[in-house]
Tab-separated table of C-alpha atoms in Angstrom:
chain	number	residue	atom	x	y	z
A	1	MET	CA	-1.057	9.470	-8.841
A	2	PHE	CA	-2.527	5.290	-8.425
A	3	GLN	CA	-5.776	5.322	-5.795
A	4	GLY	CA	-4.171	2.845	-2.411
A	5	THR	CA	-1.047	0.707	-2.588
A	6	ILE	CA	0.185	-2.731	-0.906
A	7	PRO	CA	3.878	-2.280	1.004
A	8	GLY	CA	6.983	-1.798	0.137
A	9	PRO	CA	8.600	-4.824	1.375
A	10	MET	CA	5.401	-7.134	0.102
A	11	ARG	CA	6.720	-5.348	-3.887
A	12	SER	CA	9.719	-6.206	-3.087
A	13	ILE	CA	8.737	-10.098	-2.325
A	14	VAL	CA	6.554	-10.111	-6.287
A	15	ARG	CA	9.281	-8.800	-7.987
A	16	GLU	CA	12.068	-11.336	-6.243
A	17	THR	CA	9.528	-14.302	-6.413
A	18	ALA	CA	8.736	-12.775	-10.371
A	19	ARG	CA	12.373	-13.342	-11.182
A	20	GLN	CA	12.062	-17.643	-10.339
A	21	TRP	CA	8.696	-17.794	-12.655
A	22	PRO	CA	8.931	-18.917	-17.387
A	23	ALA	CA	8.792	-16.236	-19.660
A	24	GLY	CA	5.382	-15.560	-20.780
A	25	PRO	CA	2.604	-14.762	-19.772
A	26	VAL	CA	1.594	-13.668	-16.174
A	27	TYR	CA	-2.269	-12.868	-14.973
A	28	VAL	CA	-3.329	-10.980	-12.055
A	29	PRO	CA	-7.538	-11.128	-11.858
A	30	CYS	CA	-8.289	-8.334	-8.462
A	31	CYS	CA	-5.534	-6.136	-10.517
A	32	GLY	CA	-7.264	-3.026	-8.436
A	33	ASN	CA	-3.878	-0.278	-8.424
A	34	PHE	CA	-1.597	-2.639	-10.582
A	35	THR	CA	1.284	-2.084	-8.285
A	36	ILE	CA	1.727	-5.843	-8.941
A	37	GLU	CA	2.696	-5.608	-12.610
A	38	ARG	CA	4.273	-2.124	-12.358
A	39	SER	CA	6.711	-4.573	-9.204
A	40	ILE	CA	7.262	-6.829	-12.461
A	41	ALA	CA	6.602	-4.439	-15.366
A	42	ASP	CA	10.269	-4.769	-16.906
A	43	LEU	CA	10.954	-8.438	-16.199
A	44	GLY	CA	9.619	-8.857	-19.658
A	45	PHE	CA	6.421	-10.648	-18.672
A	46	ALA	CA	2.136	-10.365	-20.553
A	47	LEU	CA	0.694	-9.036	-18.088
A	48	HIS	CA	-2.909	-9.757	-18.375
A	49	SER	CA	-5.195	-8.198	-15.966
A	50	SER	CA	-8.594	-7.997	-14.921
A	51	ASP	CA	-10.761	-6.624	-12.322
A	52	VAL	CA	-14.281	-4.969	-11.580
A	53	SER	CA	-13.954	-1.548	-10.036
A	54	ILE	CA	-15.054	1.791	-12.096
A	55	TYR	CA	-11.460	3.908	-11.336
A	56	THR	CA	-8.911	0.161	-12.348
A	57	THR	CA	-10.822	-0.491	-15.642
A	58	ALA	CA	-10.744	3.519	-16.133
A	59	ILE	CA	-6.652	2.980	-16.294
A	60	GLY	CA	-7.305	-0.698	-17.340
A	61	ARG	CA	-9.048	-0.786	-20.576
A	62	TRP	CA	-6.718	3.400	-20.996
A	63	LEU	CA	-3.931	1.543	-20.489
A	64	THR	CA	-4.947	-0.894	-23.556
A	65	SER	CA	-5.434	1.258	-25.578
A	66	GLN	CA	-9.324	1.281	-25.099
A	67	PRO	CA	-11.825	3.345	-25.282
A	68	VAL	CA	-11.941	3.683	-21.270
A	69	GLY	CA	-16.479	4.299	-21.319
A	70	VAL	CA	-16.489	6.126	-18.426
A	71	ARG	CA	-19.321	8.936	-18.523
A	72	LEU	CA	-20.557	11.783	-16.377
A	73	ARG	CA	-24.395	11.578	-15.119
A	74	ASP	CA	-27.009	13.154	-16.397
A	75	GLU	CA	-28.906	13.888	-12.943
A	76	SER	CA	-24.656	15.009	-12.050
A	77	ARG	CA	-24.613	17.651	-14.739
A	78	GLU	CA	-26.093	20.719	-12.793
A	79	GLN	CA	-23.327	20.061	-9.827
A	80	LEU	CA	-20.110	18.636	-12.191
A	81	GLY	CA	-20.749	19.749	-15.623
A	82	TRP	CA	-17.294	21.411	-15.320
A	83	LEU	CA	-15.812	17.653	-15.733
A	84	GLU	CA	-17.711	17.599	-18.429
A	85	SER	CA	-15.136	18.974	-20.762
A	86	SER	CA	-11.885	16.486	-19.839
A	87	LEU	CA	-13.617	13.652	-20.545
A	88	ASP	CA	-11.801	11.879	-23.439
A	89	ASP	CA	-12.203	8.588	-23.504
A	90	GLY	CA	-8.020	8.696	-23.275
A	91	VAL	CA	-5.964	10.165	-20.804
A	92	GLY	CA	-8.321	12.340	-19.890
A	93	THR	CA	-11.101	10.667	-17.679
A	94	VAL	CA	-8.261	8.562	-15.754
A	95	ALA	CA	-7.019	11.372	-14.639
A	96	THR	CA	-10.799	13.241	-14.114
A	97	LEU	CA	-11.307	9.775	-12.271
A	98	MET	CA	-7.522	9.648	-9.615
A	99	LEU	CA	-8.877	14.175	-9.243
A	100	GLY	CA	-12.598	12.562	-8.324
A	101	THR	CA	-11.308	10.373	-5.689
A	102	ARG	CA	-9.956	13.523	-3.181
A	103	PHE	CA	-12.718	15.737	-3.654
A	104	LEU	CA	-16.020	13.912	-4.502
A	105	ALA	CA	-16.727	12.523	-1.057
A	106	SER	CA	-17.512	16.513	-0.591
A	107	VAL	CA	-20.320	17.368	-3.244
A	108	ASP	CA	-23.055	17.002	-1.676
A	109	ARG	CA	-21.758	17.536	1.741
A	110	ASP	CA	-22.978	19.084	5.283
A	111	GLY	CA	-19.854	21.709	6.655
A	112	LEU	CA	-17.885	25.371	5.197
A	113	TRP	CA	-15.115	22.083	5.222
A	114	HIS	CA	-16.592	20.490	2.563
A	115	GLN	CA	-17.768	23.363	0.238
A	116	ARG	CA	-14.503	24.058	0.598
A	117	VAL	CA	-12.909	21.122	-1.077
A	118	VAL	CA	-14.911	21.302	-4.024
A	119	ARG	CA	-14.718	25.103	-4.115
A	120	SER	CA	-10.609	24.892	-4.520
A	121	TYR	CA	-10.875	21.930	-7.157
A	122	ARG	CA	-13.033	23.471	-9.284
A	123	GLU	CA	-10.559	26.834	-9.325
A	124	GLN	CA	-7.836	24.631	-9.757
A	125	TRP	CA	-8.687	22.048	-11.250
A	126	GLN	CA	-7.702	23.392	-15.201
A	127	ALA	CA	-3.473	23.164	-13.599
A	128	MET	CA	-4.429	20.287	-11.777
A	129	HIS	CA	-6.227	18.316	-14.564
A	130	THR	CA	-3.132	18.909	-16.691
A	131	GLU	CA	-0.616	17.378	-14.418
A	132	THR	CA	-2.492	14.772	-13.508
A	133	THR	CA	-2.541	13.860	-17.129
A	134	GLU	CA	1.492	14.777	-18.244
A	135	LYS	CA	2.321	12.598	-14.721
A	136	LEU	CA	-0.128	9.236	-16.720
A	137	GLY	CA	1.937	10.460	-19.947
A	138	ARG	CA	5.155	9.462	-18.938
A	139	THR	CA	4.209	6.227	-17.019
A	140	ASP	CA	5.793	2.984	-18.580
A	141	LEU	CA	4.084	0.555	-17.741
A	142	GLN	CA	1.995	-1.493	-20.036
A	143	LEU	CA	-0.459	-4.885	-20.143
A	144	ALA	CA	-1.128	-7.143	-23.240
A	145	SER	CA	-5.198	-7.354	-22.216
A	146	TYR	CA	-7.144	-5.308	-19.234
A	147	GLN	CA	-10.921	-7.325	-19.166
A	148	ALA	CA	-12.968	-5.925	-16.468
A	149	GLU	CA	-14.882	-8.854	-15.604
A	150	ASP	CA	-15.991	-11.247	-11.765
A	151	VAL	CA	-12.541	-13.216	-10.952
A	152	ARG	CA	-14.292	-16.503	-10.942
A	153	SER	CA	-15.618	-16.527	-14.035
A	154	TRP	CA	-12.172	-15.248	-15.406
A	155	LEU	CA	-9.577	-17.528	-13.378
A	156	GLN	CA	-11.628	-20.747	-15.659
A	157	ALA	CA	-9.978	-19.153	-18.728
A	158	VAL	CA	-6.065	-18.390	-18.018
A	159	PRO	CA	-4.334	-21.653	-18.363
A	160	SER	CA	-3.290	-24.197	-15.795
A	161	ASP	CA	0.354	-23.728	-16.278
A	162	ALA	CA	0.320	-19.447	-15.932
A	163	PRO	CA	1.632	-17.373	-12.735
A	164	VAL	CA	-0.964	-16.451	-11.297
A	165	CYS	CA	-0.711	-13.450	-9.148
A	166	SER	CA	-3.468	-11.541	-7.192
A	167	PHE	CA	-4.324	-10.248	-3.465
A	168	PRO	CA	-7.900	-10.478	-3.593
A	169	PRO	CA	-10.117	-8.703	-1.273
A	170	PHE	CA	-10.916	-10.807	1.700
A	171	TYR	CA	-14.281	-9.567	3.195
A	172	GLY	CA	-17.566	-8.170	2.064
A	173	GLY	CA	-18.065	-3.836	-0.155
A	174	GLY	CA	-14.539	-2.880	-0.639
A	175	TYR	CA	-14.791	-2.102	-3.632
A	176	GLU	CA	-18.860	-0.539	-3.219
A	177	LYS	CA	-17.465	1.846	-0.946
A	178	LEU	CA	-13.660	3.450	-1.220
A	179	TYR	CA	-14.960	3.987	-5.034
A	180	GLU	CA	-18.954	4.793	-4.029
A	181	PRO	CA	-18.543	8.500	-4.712
A	182	LEU	CA	-16.619	7.877	-8.753
A	183	ASN	CA	-19.819	5.780	-9.415
A	184	THR	CA	-22.646	7.647	-7.518
A	185	HIS	CA	-21.463	10.731	-10.186
A	186	PHE	CA	-20.141	8.245	-12.853
A	187	ASP	CA	-21.435	5.555	-15.916
A	188	TRP	CA	-20.102	2.730	-17.220
A	189	ASP	CA	-21.161	-0.898	-18.620
A	190	ALA	CA	-20.604	-2.641	-15.371
A	191	PRO	CA	-19.973	-6.148	-15.368
A	192	GLU	CA	-22.540	-7.781	-12.669
A	193	TYR	CA	-20.596	-9.923	-9.790
A	194	ALA	CA	-21.441	-10.376	-6.659
A	195	PRO	CA	-19.199	-10.027	-3.525
A	196	LEU	CA	-16.789	-12.554	-2.418
A	197	SER	CA	-18.868	-15.483	0.178
A	198	ASP	CA	-16.635	-17.665	2.441
A	199	ASP	CA	-16.500	-21.008	-0.123
A	200	ASP	CA	-15.592	-18.307	-2.691
A	201	VAL	CA	-13.090	-16.856	-1.257
A	202	VAL	CA	-11.791	-20.635	-1.038
A	203	SER	CA	-12.820	-20.975	-4.223
A	204	VAL	CA	-10.800	-19.011	-5.625
A	205	LEU	CA	-7.375	-19.417	-3.621
A	206	GLY	CA	-8.548	-23.257	-4.537
A	207	ALA	CA	-8.071	-21.932	-8.034
A	208	ILE	CA	-5.500	-19.306	-7.885
A	209	THR	CA	-3.294	-22.112	-5.975
A	210	ASP	CA	-3.805	-25.037	-8.116
A	211	ARG	CA	-1.471	-24.838	-10.924
A	212	PRO	CA	2.723	-25.170	-10.239
A	213	TYR	CA	3.737	-20.623	-10.020
A	214	TRP	CA	1.257	-18.438	-8.227
A	215	LEU	CA	1.785	-15.522	-5.833
A	216	THR	CA	-1.107	-14.769	-2.956
A	217	ALA	CA	-1.424	-12.189	-0.332
A	218	SER	CA	-4.073	-11.231	2.920
A	219	ASN	CA	-4.706	-9.390	5.913
A	220	HIS	CA	-4.935	-12.503	7.514
A	221	ASP	CA	-3.874	-16.085	8.253
A	222	VAL	CA	-5.324	-18.482	5.683
A	223	GLU	CA	-5.444	-21.306	7.673
A	224	GLU	CA	-5.462	-23.912	4.678
A	225	LEU	CA	-2.267	-21.791	2.688
A	226	ARG	CA	-0.153	-21.979	6.001
A	227	PRO	CA	2.126	-24.876	3.944
A	228	HIS	CA	2.673	-22.511	1.505
A	229	LEU	CA	3.526	-19.104	4.280
A	230	ARG	CA	5.880	-17.213	2.849
A	231	GLY	CA	6.441	-14.356	4.469
A	232	VAL	CA	4.736	-12.258	7.607
A	233	ILE	CA	5.039	-7.765	6.429
A	234	LYS	CA	3.926	-5.244	8.946
A	235	ALA	CA	5.936	-2.249	7.564
A	236	THR	CA	3.859	-0.358	10.794
A	237	PRO	CA	3.388	-0.065	13.990
A	238	ARG	CA	0.253	0.165	13.007
A	239	ALA	CA	-0.448	-1.490	9.868
A	240	ALA	CA	-1.977	-4.774	10.194
A	241	PRO	CA	0.875	-7.295	8.681
A	242	PHE	CA	-0.648	-8.853	5.025
A	243	TYR	CA	0.616	-13.017	5.072
A	244	VAL	CA	2.768	-14.033	1.780
A	245	TYR	CA	1.560	-17.197	0.050
A	246	ALA	CA	2.761	-18.578	-1.911
A	247	SER	CA	4.386	-21.595	-4.096
A	248	LYS	CA	7.816	-20.949	-4.145
A	249	ALA	CA	9.659	-18.597	-3.007
A	250	PRO	CA	11.993	-17.440	-0.042
A	251	THR	CA	11.157	-16.613	3.278
A	252	ARG	CA	10.274	-12.971	4.516
A	253	ILE	CA	10.122	-11.278	8.024
A	254	VAL	CA	9.145	-7.263	6.917
A	255	ALA	CA	9.012	-5.644	10.869
A	256	PRO	CA	9.250	-1.847	11.640
A	257	ARG	CA	12.036	-0.289	13.223
A	258	GLN	CA	11.632	2.996	14.161
A	259	ALA	CA	15.723	5.299	14.609
A	260	ILE	CA	16.774	6.124	18.164
A	261	ASP	CA	18.169	8.917	19.571
A	262	PRO	CA	19.885	8.879	23.747
A	263	VAL	CA	18.542	11.182	25.951
A	264	THR	CA	20.893	12.167	28.180
A	265	VAL	CA	19.238	15.048	30.057
A	266	PRO	CA	18.303	13.562	33.971
A	267	ARG	CA	14.976	12.227	34.569
A	268	LEU	CA	12.799	13.157	37.608
A	269	ARG	CA	13.261	8.851	39.639
A	270	ARG	CA	12.122	7.918	42.652
A	271	GLY	CA	12.717	9.500	46.358
A	272	GLU	CA	13.556	12.884	44.728
A	273	GLN	CA	11.030	16.174	44.517
A	274	ILE	CA	9.637	18.087	41.153
A	275	ASN	CA	10.275	21.768	41.601
A	276	ALA	CA	9.261	25.073	39.559
A	277	PRO	CA	9.037	26.397	37.289
A	278	LEU	CA	7.831	23.984	34.362
A	279	THR	CA	9.736	24.528	30.877
A	280	LEU	CA	9.131	22.491	27.438
A	281	SER	CA	12.130	21.489	25.033
A	282	LEU	CA	11.936	20.024	21.620
A	283	LEU	CA	12.894	16.705	20.972
A	284	LYS	CA	14.281	14.695	17.881
A	285	PRO	CA	12.189	11.762	16.179
A	286	GLY	CA	14.985	9.815	17.788
A	287	GLN	CA	14.613	10.791	21.106
A	288	PHE	CA	10.840	10.681	21.215
A	289	ASN	CA	10.964	7.516	20.023
A	290	ALA	CA	13.570	6.258	22.884
A	291	LEU	CA	11.074	8.162	26.036
A	292	ARG	CA	8.177	6.394	23.818
A	293	SER	CA	9.667	3.110	23.811
A	294	ARG	CA	10.486	3.778	28.066
A	295	TYR	CA	7.475	4.973	29.034
A	296	LEU	CA	4.386	3.690	26.939
A	297	ASN	CA	2.381	1.700	27.780
A	298	PRO	CA	3.525	-1.113	25.683
A	299	ARG	CA	0.086	-2.767	24.132
A	300	ILE	CA	-1.007	1.757	22.884
A	301	ALA	CA	0.513	1.763	19.268
A	302	PRO	CA	2.457	3.935	18.192
A	303	GLY	CA	1.992	6.828	15.648
A	304	ALA	CA	4.392	9.729	14.102
A	305	ALA	CA	4.332	12.562	15.699
A	306	ASN	CA	5.263	16.132	14.087
A	307	LEU	CA	5.335	17.741	17.242
A	308	ALA	CA	7.515	15.970	19.740
A	309	VAL	CA	7.624	17.762	23.088
A	310	ALA	CA	9.266	17.255	26.277
A	311	VAL	CA	7.956	18.797	29.925
A	312	LYS	CA	11.045	19.748	32.115
A	313	ALA	CA	10.644	20.377	35.902
A	314	ALA	CA	13.791	22.002	37.466
A	315	GLY	CA	15.563	21.210	34.219
A	316	ARG	CA	14.880	17.332	35.074
A	317	ILE	CA	12.227	15.099	32.337
A	318	ILE	CA	9.313	14.665	33.814
A	319	GLY	CA	7.718	13.397	30.903
A	320	VAL	CA	6.460	13.407	26.623
A	321	PHE	CA	3.750	15.199	24.760
A	322	ALA	CA	3.622	15.178	21.074
A	323	MET	CA	0.918	16.396	18.749
A	324	SER	CA	0.087	16.520	15.608
A	325	PRO	CA	-2.702	19.116	13.401
A	326	SER	CA	-6.826	17.824	13.238
A	327	THR	CA	-6.906	17.090	10.099
A	328	TYR	CA	-10.472	18.720	10.085
A	329	THR	CA	-10.142	21.215	12.446
A	330	PRO	CA	-8.379	23.834	11.060
A	331	ASP	CA	-8.151	25.564	15.165
A	332	GLU	CA	-7.272	22.436	16.562
A	333	VAL	CA	-4.951	19.157	17.425
A	334	TYR	CA	-4.618	16.088	18.169
A	335	LEU	CA	-2.475	14.949	21.335
A	336	LEU	CA	-1.425	12.109	19.445
A	337	SER	CA	0.255	11.058	23.168
A	338	ASP	CA	1.864	12.057	26.480
A	339	PHE	CA	2.752	9.829	29.689
A	340	ALA	CA	4.658	11.047	32.329
A	341	VAL	CA	8.132	9.529	33.915
A	342	ALA	CA	8.248	6.556	35.477
A	343	PRO	CA	8.702	5.208	38.758
A	344	THR	CA	8.501	8.313	40.482
A	345	ASP	CA	7.144	8.930	44.009
A	346	TYR	CA	3.696	10.446	42.597
A	347	PRO	CA	1.083	8.548	41.004
A	348	ARG	CA	-1.022	11.134	39.831
A	349	LEU	CA	1.999	13.418	37.538
A	350	SER	CA	0.069	12.236	34.103
A	351	LYS	CA	-2.057	15.067	34.720
A	352	LEU	CA	0.502	17.408	34.974
A	353	ILE	CA	1.773	16.496	31.513
A	354	VAL	CA	-1.444	17.082	30.617
A	355	LEU	CA	-1.632	20.177	31.778
A	356	ALA	CA	1.426	21.224	30.188
A	357	ALA	CA	0.007	20.159	27.151
A	358	THR	CA	-2.386	23.029	27.345
A	359	SER	CA	-0.646	25.743	28.362
A	360	ALA	CA	-0.135	28.818	26.508
A	361	GLU	CA	3.356	27.062	25.773
A	362	ALA	CA	2.361	24.309	23.901
A	363	GLN	CA	-0.239	26.633	22.402
A	364	LEU	CA	2.728	28.721	20.879
A	365	LEU	CA	4.457	25.902	19.792
A	366	CYS	CA	1.564	24.657	18.260
A	367	GLN	CA	0.569	27.275	16.257
A	368	ARG	CA	4.660	27.812	15.026
A	369	ALA	CA	5.244	24.192	13.864
A	370	PHE	CA	1.832	23.699	12.357
A	371	SER	CA	1.966	27.125	11.217
A	372	ARG	CA	-2.125	27.842	12.276
A	373	ARG	CA	-4.097	29.427	14.960
A	374	VAL	CA	-4.475	26.691	18.045
A	375	ARG	CA	-7.723	27.086	19.930
A	376	ALA	CA	-8.940	23.461	21.660
A	377	VAL	CA	-5.909	20.493	21.022
A	378	SER	CA	-8.761	16.205	21.233
A	379	THR	CA	-7.312	13.673	21.652
A	380	THR	CA	-8.389	8.993	22.266
A	381	ALA	CA	-7.815	7.471	25.724
A	382	PHE	CA	-8.124	3.669	25.170
A	383	SER	CA	-9.448	2.594	28.991
A	384	ASN	CA	-11.383	-1.111	30.559
A	385	ASN	CA	-13.524	2.262	31.746
A	386	PRO	CA	-15.673	4.511	30.902
A	387	VAL	CA	-13.833	7.514	31.786
A	388	SER	CA	-9.791	8.354	31.779
A	389	MET	CA	-8.876	9.033	35.442
A	390	LYS	CA	-5.561	11.401	33.100
A	391	TYR	CA	-7.778	13.167	30.985
A	392	ARG	CA	-10.697	13.341	34.331
A	393	GLY	CA	-11.442	17.497	34.986
A	394	LEU	CA	-9.331	19.162	33.047
A	395	LEU	CA	-10.403	17.882	29.091
A	396	ARG	CA	-13.932	17.287	28.632
A	397	LEU	CA	-15.679	13.483	27.433
A	398	THR	CA	-17.604	14.135	23.969
A	399	LYS	CA	-18.080	9.914	23.418
A	400	ARG	CA	-17.685	6.752	24.432
A	401	SER	CA	-18.123	3.711	22.356
A	402	PRO	CA	-16.805	0.225	22.479
A	403	ALA	CA	-13.012	0.029	22.022
A	404	THR	CA	-11.946	-1.329	17.948
A	405	ASP	CA	-8.627	-2.476	20.052
A	406	ASP	CA	-9.673	-6.128	21.603
A	407	ALA	CA	-6.536	-4.907	24.793
A	408	TRP	CA	-9.371	-2.978	25.702
A	409	LYS	CA	-12.904	-1.886	26.411
A	410	PHE	CA	-13.956	1.984	25.769
A	411	GLN	CA	-12.504	3.975	23.275
A	412	LEU	CA	-13.103	7.424	24.815
A	413	GLN	CA	-12.937	11.105	23.441
A	414	TYR	CA	-11.621	13.570	24.985
A	415	GLN	CA	-11.669	17.730	23.358
A	416	GLY	CA	-10.626	21.322	25.350
A	417	ALA	CA	-9.266	23.875	24.600
A	418	MET	CA	-5.883	25.585	24.700
A	419	GLY	CA	-3.573	28.511	26.125
A	420	GLU	CA	-6.461	28.440	29.151
A	421	HIS	CA	-2.504	29.019	31.836
A	422	ASP	CA	0.431	29.517	31.403
A	423	LEU	CA	3.269	25.789	32.537
A	424	ALA	CA	3.716	27.603	36.080
A	425	THR	CA	-0.431	28.239	36.443
A	426	ALA	CA	-0.639	24.189	35.641
A	427	TYR	CA	2.468	23.707	37.857
A	428	SER	CA	0.486	25.625	40.810
A	429	THR	CA	-2.418	23.542	40.264
A	430	TRP	CA	-0.875	19.978	40.005
A	431	THR	CA	0.829	20.943	43.054
A	432	THR	CA	-3.030	22.275	44.980
A	433	ARG	CA	-5.220	19.096	43.404
A	434	TRP	CA	-3.012	16.118	43.109
A	435	GLY	CA	0.601	16.833	43.909
A	436	THR	CA	1.030	14.913	46.981
A	437	PRO	CA	3.525	12.820	46.882
A	438	THR	CA	3.433	8.754	47.802
A	439	PRO	CA	4.457	8.592	51.490
A	440	LYS	CA	7.574	6.180	51.768
A	441	PRO	CA	7.122	2.951	53.326
A	442	PRO	CA	8.352	2.852	56.673
A	443	GLU	CA	11.639	1.394	56.889
A	444	ASN	CA	12.020	-2.044	59.470
A	445	THR	CA	13.501	-2.446	62.144
A	446	PRO	CA	14.857	-5.378	64.217
């Protein structure tokens, strides 16, 4: 219900550390979505919080029985006047802003998808607003105070012996971008502040750590705080690591763990020939994890698959593909992963897996799994070459950009049709064009 959060293991570390602090007030600058406060709410501390965003301030003022002070802008009344009846300067306003984070970004945006989003929220607004208001009413979090103020000035008034716990932003423009849709359509008495410069970050960290009890965290390894490093958290394989620093706390390392189930079906191996027919078999999540860990390039960060499928040739597994529904295109699926088993005698075996993943049989599996019509597939390839030889000739390259991962040079977007061939045709096409096995090296003779 609250916008954003910090990983569960980090909340556990916060709670474990706070148990060692003396009873009394605890100060939380840059409190964001009040995750720290919610983590230690039942430990008996008097919680004092501060932040500068419209979203956080609305919640903080409501939690301290202050008027929320958020109003619909005059220029937005024509489009969003239907929200005004929900703005009561209290919990109703907070619920409106929470729901607004989900759809306001689509207001004034071109495209049928954005129009449908806004229309659906307007049609269901009363029910959703009532439900959100009721959930907020069950919140047991209580704050001793909340102040909308720049972290630099607010910390100056914090008693030097009081515990401070904060995850301040270590990059500029984060709040502004995250809550831009809210600030576009709502007016409030926003505090004046400037984004933190590098010198400001050092100053803020100094104000937090210059006391007997403190805890902070960052998604950067802060060299100045390394003597106080108490934990490194990587909640999922794709998540950025968090570094936890504290004056006093147990040390912790949290790493992702994936469940693995055995796969007993035989797999194609070197010296074995591929034979028809091709078939598809659904995989359990643990089985997909096991095969992915065995055959996928370890430099590629794994993701959670909605549909994982083994490709078999005459009963032997020759590869795997995994799909998820597209977020923005209703009739498209995203090819999350595809790989061939190895080693084998077929250097172009991966192309057969792509052909199987775009077959009519794969299309039917996707439509059943995602309860929608599927006509197209898209995927992302990371490569040191400007094209992916695996997808070349099978899918269309739609975008080439520098890779976001330092391990690769290019990030390539591909798209293609689903269901224009069946598995038998896929096998025939691959056998004709790419199915020549690697010649066996000559045996050594005396």
